[in-house]
Short mmCIF file of C-alpha atoms and ligand atoms in Angstrom, two decimals:
data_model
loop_
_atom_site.label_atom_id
_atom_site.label_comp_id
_atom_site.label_asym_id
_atom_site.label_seq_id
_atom_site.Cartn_x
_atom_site.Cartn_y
_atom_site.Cartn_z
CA UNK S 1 -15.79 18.79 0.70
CA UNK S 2 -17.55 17.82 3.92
CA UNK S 3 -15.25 16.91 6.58
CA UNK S 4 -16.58 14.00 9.01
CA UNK S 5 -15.24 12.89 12.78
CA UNK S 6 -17.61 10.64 14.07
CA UNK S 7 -18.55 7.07 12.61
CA UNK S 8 -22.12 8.35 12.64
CA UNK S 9 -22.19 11.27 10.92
CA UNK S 10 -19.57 9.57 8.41
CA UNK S 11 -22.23 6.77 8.17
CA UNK S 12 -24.88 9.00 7.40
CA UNK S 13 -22.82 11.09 4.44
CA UNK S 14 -21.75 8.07 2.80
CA UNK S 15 -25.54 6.68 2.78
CA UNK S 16 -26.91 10.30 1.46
CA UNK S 17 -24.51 9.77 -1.32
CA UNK S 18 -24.90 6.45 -2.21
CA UNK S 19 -28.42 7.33 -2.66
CA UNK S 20 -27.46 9.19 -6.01
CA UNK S 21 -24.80 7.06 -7.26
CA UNK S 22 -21.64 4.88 -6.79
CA UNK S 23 -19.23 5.68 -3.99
CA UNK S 24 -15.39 4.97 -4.15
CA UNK S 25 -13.47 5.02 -0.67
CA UNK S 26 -9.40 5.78 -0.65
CA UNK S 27 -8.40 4.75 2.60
CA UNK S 28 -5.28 6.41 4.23
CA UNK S 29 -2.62 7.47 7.01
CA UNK S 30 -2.35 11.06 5.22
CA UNK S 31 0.94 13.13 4.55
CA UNK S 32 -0.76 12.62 1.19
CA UNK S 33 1.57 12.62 -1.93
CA UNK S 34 1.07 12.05 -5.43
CA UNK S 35 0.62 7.97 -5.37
CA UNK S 36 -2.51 8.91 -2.93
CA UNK S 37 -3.89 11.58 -5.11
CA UNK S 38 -3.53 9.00 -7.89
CA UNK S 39 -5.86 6.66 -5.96
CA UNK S 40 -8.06 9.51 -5.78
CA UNK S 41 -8.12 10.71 -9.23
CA UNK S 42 -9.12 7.29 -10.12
CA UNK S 43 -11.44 7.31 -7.57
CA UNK S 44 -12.95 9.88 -8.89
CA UNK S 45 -13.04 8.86 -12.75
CA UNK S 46 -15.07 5.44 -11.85
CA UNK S 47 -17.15 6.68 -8.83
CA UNK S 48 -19.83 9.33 -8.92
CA UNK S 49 -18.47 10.27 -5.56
CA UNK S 50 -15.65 10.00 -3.67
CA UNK S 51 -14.68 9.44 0.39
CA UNK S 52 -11.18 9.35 2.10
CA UNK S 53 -10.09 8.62 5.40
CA UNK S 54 -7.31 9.70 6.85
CA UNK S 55 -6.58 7.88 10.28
CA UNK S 56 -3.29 7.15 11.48
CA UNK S 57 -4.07 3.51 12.86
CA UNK S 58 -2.46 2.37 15.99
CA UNK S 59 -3.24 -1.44 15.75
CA UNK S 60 -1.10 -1.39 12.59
CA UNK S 61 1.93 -0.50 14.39
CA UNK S 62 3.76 -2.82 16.61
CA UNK S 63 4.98 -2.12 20.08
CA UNK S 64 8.38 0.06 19.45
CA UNK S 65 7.50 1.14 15.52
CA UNK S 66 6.89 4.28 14.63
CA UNK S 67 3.52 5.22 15.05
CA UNK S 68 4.32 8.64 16.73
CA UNK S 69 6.96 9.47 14.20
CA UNK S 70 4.44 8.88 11.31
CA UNK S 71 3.67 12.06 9.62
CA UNK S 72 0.72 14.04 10.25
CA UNK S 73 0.16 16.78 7.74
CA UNK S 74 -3.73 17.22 7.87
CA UNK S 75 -4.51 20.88 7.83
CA UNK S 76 -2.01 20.18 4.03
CA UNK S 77 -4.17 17.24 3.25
CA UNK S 78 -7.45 18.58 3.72
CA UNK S 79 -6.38 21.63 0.95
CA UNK S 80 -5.31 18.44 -1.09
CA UNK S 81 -8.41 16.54 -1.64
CA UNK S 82 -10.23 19.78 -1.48
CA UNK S 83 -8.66 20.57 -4.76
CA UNK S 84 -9.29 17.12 -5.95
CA UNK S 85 -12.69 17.93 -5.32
CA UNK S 86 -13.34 14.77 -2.83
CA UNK S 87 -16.83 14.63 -1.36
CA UNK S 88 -16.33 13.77 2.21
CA UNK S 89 -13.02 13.14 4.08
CA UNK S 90 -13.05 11.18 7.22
CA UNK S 91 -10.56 11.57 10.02
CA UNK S 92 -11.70 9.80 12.90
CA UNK S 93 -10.48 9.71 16.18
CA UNK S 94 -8.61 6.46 18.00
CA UNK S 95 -11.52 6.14 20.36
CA UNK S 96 -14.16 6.45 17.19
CA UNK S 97 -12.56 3.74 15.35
CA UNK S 98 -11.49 1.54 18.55
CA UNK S 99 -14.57 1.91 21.02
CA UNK S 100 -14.24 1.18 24.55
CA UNK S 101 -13.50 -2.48 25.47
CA UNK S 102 -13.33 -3.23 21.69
CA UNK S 103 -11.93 -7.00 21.08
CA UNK S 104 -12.43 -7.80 17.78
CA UNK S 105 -9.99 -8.37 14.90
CA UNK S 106 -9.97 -9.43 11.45
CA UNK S 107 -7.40 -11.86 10.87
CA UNK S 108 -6.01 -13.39 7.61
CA UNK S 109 -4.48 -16.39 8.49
CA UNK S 110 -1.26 -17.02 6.58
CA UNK S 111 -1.03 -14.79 4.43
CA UNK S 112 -1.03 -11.71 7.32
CA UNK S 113 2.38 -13.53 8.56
CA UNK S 114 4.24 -13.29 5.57
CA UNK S 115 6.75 -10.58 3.83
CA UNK S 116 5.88 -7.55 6.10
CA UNK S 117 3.19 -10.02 8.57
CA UNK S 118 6.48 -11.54 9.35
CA UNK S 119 8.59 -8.94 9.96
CA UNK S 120 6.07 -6.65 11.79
CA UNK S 121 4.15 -9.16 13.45
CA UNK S 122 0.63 -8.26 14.31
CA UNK S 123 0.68 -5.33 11.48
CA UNK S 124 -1.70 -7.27 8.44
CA UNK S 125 -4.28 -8.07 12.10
CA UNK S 126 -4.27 -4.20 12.32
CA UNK S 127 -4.76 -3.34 8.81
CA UNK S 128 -7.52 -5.58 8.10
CA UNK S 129 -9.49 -4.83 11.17
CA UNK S 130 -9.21 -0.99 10.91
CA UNK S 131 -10.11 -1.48 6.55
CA UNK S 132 -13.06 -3.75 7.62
CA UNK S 133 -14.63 -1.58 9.73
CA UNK S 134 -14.06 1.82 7.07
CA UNK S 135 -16.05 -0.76 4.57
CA UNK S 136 -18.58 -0.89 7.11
CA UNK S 137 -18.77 2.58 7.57
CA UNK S 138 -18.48 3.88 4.13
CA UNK S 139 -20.17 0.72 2.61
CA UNK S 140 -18.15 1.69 -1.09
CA UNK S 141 -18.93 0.38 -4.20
CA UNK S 142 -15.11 0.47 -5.24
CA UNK S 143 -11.89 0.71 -2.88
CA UNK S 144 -8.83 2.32 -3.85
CA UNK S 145 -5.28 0.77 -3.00
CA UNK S 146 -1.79 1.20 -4.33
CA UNK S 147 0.70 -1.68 -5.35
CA UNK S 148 3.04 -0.54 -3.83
CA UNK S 149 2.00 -2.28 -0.46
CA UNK S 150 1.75 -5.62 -2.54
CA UNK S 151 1.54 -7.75 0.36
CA UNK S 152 -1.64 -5.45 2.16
CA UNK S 153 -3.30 -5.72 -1.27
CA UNK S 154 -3.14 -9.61 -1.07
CA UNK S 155 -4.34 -9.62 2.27
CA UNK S 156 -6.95 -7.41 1.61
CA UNK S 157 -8.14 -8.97 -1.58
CA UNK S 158 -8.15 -12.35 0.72
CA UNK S 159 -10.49 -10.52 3.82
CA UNK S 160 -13.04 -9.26 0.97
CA UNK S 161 -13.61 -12.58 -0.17
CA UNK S 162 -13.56 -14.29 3.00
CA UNK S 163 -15.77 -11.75 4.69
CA UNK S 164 -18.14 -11.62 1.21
CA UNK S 165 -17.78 -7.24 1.67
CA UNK S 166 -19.94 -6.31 -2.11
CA UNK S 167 -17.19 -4.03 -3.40
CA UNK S 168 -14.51 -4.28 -5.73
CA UNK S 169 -11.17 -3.69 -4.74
CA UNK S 170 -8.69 -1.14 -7.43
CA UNK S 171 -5.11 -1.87 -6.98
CA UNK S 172 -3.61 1.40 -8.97
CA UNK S 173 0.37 1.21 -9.73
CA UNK S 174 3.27 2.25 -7.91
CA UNK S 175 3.80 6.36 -8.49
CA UNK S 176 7.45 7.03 -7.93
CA UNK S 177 9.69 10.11 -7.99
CA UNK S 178 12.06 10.94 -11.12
CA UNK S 179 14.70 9.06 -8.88
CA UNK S 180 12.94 5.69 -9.04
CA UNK S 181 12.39 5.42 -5.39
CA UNK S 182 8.48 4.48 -4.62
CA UNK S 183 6.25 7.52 -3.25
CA UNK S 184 5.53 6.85 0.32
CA UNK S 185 4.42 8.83 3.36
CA UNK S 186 7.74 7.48 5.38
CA UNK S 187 9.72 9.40 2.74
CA UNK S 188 9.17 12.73 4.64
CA UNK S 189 10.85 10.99 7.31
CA UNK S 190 14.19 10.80 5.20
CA UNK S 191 17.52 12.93 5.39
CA UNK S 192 18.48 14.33 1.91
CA UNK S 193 21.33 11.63 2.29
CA UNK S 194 18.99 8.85 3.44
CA UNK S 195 16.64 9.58 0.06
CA UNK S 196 19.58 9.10 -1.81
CA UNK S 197 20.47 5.56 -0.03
CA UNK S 198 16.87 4.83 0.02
CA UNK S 199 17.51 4.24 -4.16
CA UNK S 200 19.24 1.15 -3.37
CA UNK S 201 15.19 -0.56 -3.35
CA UNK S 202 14.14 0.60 -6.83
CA UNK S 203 18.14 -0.28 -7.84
CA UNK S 204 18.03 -3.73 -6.74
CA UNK S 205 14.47 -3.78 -8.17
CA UNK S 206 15.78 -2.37 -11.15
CA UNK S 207 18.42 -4.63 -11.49
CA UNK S 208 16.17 -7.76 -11.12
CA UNK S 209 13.82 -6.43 -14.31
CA UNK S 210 17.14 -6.18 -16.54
CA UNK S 211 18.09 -9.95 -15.59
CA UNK S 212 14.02 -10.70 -16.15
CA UNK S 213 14.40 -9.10 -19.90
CA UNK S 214 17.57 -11.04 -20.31
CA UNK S 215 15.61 -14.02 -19.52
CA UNK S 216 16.40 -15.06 -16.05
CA UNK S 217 13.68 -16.98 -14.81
CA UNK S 218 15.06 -18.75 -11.64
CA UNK S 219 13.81 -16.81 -8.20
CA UNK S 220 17.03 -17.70 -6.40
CA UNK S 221 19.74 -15.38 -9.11
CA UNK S 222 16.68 -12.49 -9.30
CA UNK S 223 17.10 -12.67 -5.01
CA UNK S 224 20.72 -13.16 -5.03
CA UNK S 225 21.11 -10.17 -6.93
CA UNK S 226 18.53 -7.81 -5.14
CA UNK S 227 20.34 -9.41 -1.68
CA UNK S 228 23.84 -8.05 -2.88
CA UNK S 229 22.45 -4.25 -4.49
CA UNK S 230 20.86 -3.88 -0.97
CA UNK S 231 23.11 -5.57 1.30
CA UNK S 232 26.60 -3.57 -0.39
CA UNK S 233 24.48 0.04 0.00
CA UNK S 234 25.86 1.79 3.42
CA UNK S 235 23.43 2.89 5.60
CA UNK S 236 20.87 0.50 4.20
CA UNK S 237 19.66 -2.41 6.97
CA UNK S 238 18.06 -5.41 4.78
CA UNK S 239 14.60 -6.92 5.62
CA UNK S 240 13.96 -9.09 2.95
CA UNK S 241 14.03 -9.51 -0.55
CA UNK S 242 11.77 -12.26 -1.93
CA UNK S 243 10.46 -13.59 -5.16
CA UNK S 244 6.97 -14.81 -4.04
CA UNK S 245 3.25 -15.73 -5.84
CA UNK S 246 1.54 -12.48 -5.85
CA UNK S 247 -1.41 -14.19 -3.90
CA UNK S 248 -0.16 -16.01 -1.66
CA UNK S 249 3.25 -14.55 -0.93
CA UNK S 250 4.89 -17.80 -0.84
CA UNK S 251 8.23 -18.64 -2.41
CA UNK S 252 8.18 -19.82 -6.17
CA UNK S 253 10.88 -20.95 -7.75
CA UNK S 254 10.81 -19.26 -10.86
CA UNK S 255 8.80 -16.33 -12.45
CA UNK S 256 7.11 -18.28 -15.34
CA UNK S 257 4.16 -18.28 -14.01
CA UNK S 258 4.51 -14.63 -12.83
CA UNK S 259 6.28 -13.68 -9.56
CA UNK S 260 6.14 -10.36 -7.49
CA UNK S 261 9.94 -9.56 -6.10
CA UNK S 262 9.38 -8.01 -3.14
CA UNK S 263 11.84 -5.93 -0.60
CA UNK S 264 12.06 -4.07 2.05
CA UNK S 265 15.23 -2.54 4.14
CA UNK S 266 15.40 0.18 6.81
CA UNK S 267 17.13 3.53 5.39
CA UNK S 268 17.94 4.76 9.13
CA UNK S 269 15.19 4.66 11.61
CA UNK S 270 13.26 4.56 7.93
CA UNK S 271 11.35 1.16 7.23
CA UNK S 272 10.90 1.50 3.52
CA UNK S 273 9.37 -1.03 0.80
CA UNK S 274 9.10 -1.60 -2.52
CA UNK S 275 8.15 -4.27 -5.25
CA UNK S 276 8.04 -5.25 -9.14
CA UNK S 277 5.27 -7.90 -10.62
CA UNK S 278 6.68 -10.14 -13.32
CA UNK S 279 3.90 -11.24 -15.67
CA UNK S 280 3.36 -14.93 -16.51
CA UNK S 281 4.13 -14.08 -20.41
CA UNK S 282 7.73 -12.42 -19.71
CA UNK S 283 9.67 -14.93 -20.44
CA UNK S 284 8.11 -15.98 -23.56
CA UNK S 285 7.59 -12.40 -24.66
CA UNK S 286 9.59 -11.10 -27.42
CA UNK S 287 12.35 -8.97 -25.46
CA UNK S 288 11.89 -5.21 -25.83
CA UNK S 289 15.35 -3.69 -27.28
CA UNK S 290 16.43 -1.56 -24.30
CA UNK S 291 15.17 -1.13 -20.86
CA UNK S 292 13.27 2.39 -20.86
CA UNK S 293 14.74 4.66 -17.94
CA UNK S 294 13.91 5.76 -15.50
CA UNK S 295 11.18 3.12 -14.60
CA UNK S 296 8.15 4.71 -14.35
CA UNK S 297 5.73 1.35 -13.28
CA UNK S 298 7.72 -1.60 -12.85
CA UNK S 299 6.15 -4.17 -14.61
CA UNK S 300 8.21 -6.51 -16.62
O1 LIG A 1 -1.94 1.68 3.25
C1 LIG A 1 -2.24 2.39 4.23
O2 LIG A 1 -2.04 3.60 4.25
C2 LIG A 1 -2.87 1.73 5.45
O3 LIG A 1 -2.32 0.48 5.70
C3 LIG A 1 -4.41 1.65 5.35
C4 LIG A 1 -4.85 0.76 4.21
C5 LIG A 1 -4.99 3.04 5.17
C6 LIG A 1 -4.98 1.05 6.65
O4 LIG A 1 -4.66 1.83 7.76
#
């Protein structure tokens, strides 16, 4: 694995490489766990090579959030994706990605000010300016990104075809530990007592797939009863929990034409998220007989 700092040299890797076959990028923050080395593994079964970046990005974070606390773990990462057998990994400085006097932003209008875009205002600005410009770098054919930021993948799917980029973009599934709770970098960040709370999101998550396969179909019961899982949990601070389109992130109604239910709550100083797609089909689907446990994708 080839390690690259500088948006040239990264530039002239991931054209060397292209030259011989297809190129898959898995963009990142690091503290790498196992829903990032999914990304890669799939990465690396479509791609005939593979490229992460690691780069902790600082227009992403809003005035007061927790961009210093995030976790840095790179000397651990690098041994990662070198087992993983990743081509090139890019971790790029601040002034690399964000040259002197740089102006520019990629903004989605709308959708970057809902679910997360409008509690961390400013955040989907950050993320599609600092993902547009690793597209330019790496130029990929495919680009890796997990569900379990469902609003970022909408907003990203929206920026690639606004901005015409020629890749596909791979939204892989939510990995989560044996407890339910989603895999995120943030996680490291928990108490063992907090990690415990923190189960209130796949709970109320939970919950709202049981009511789905007992046919509830109405968005305002499926939020009522993620709103009282999260909001009766001590030591669990509610964001929101939405049922919205899974393009557009606006309210529906009613899941019958599919629905993601969406939430997020701070565990602590902890902002954690989480989310469950209802297909279109569910409620006309014959009802499976018991709800497997513990939910390993949820996907009802
Ligand atoms: O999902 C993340 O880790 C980040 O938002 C991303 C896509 C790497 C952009 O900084």
């Amino acid at each position: 694995m080839k390690t690259l700092f500088t948006v040239r040299d990264m530039q002239a890797a991931c054209r060397s490489l292209r030259q011989t076959g297809s190129l898959g990028l898995v963009p990142t923050m690091g503290a790498l766990h196992d829903g990032h080395l999914s990304l890669v593994r799939r990465a690396a079964a479509e791609n005939d090579a593979v490229a992460v970046s690691i780069f902790v990005n600082p227009t992403q974070f809003a005035p007061g959030e927790d961009y210093d606390a995030y976790p840095r773990r790179l000397a651990e990462d690098g041994a990662k994706l070198e087992a993983e057998g990743v081509d090139l990994l890019f971790t790029p400085s601040v002034e690399e990605m964000y040259p002197s006097g740089a102006t520019t932003f990629v903004e989605v209008a709308g959708l970057g000010d809902r679910l997360d875009g409008a509690s961390r205002p400013g955040h989907f600005r950050g993320v599609a300016t600092v993902v547009a410009k690793l597209f330019h770098i790496v130029h990929p054919d495919r680009a890796y990104f997990g569900q379990k930021d469902a609003a970022q993948v909408a907003v990203l799917r929206a920026m690639v075809r606004d901005l015409l980029f020629p890749l596909q973009l791979v939204v892989c599934p939510i990995v989560r530990e044996p407890s339910g709770l989603a895999m995120s970098s943030r996680n490291l960040n928990l108490s063992a007592a907090e990690r415990d709370r923190a189960g209130a999101l796949s709970g109320a998550l939970q919950t709202a797939a049981r009511l789905v396969r007992d046919g509830e179909t109405g968005a305002a019961a499926l939020r009522v009863a993620m709103l009282s899982q999260l909001s009766s949990e001590d030591g669990v601070r509610l964001d929101y929990a939405e049922v919205v389109h899974p393009e557009t992130l606006l309210p529906v109604a009613d899941t019958l034409q599919g629905a993601l239910l969406a939430v997020a709550a701070w565990v602590g100083q902890t902002r954690l998220i989480d989310n469950l797609l209802v297909e279109a089909s569910s409620a006309e689907r014959p009802q499976p007989a018991s709800l497997p446990e513990p939910i390993e994708e949820m996907h009802v």
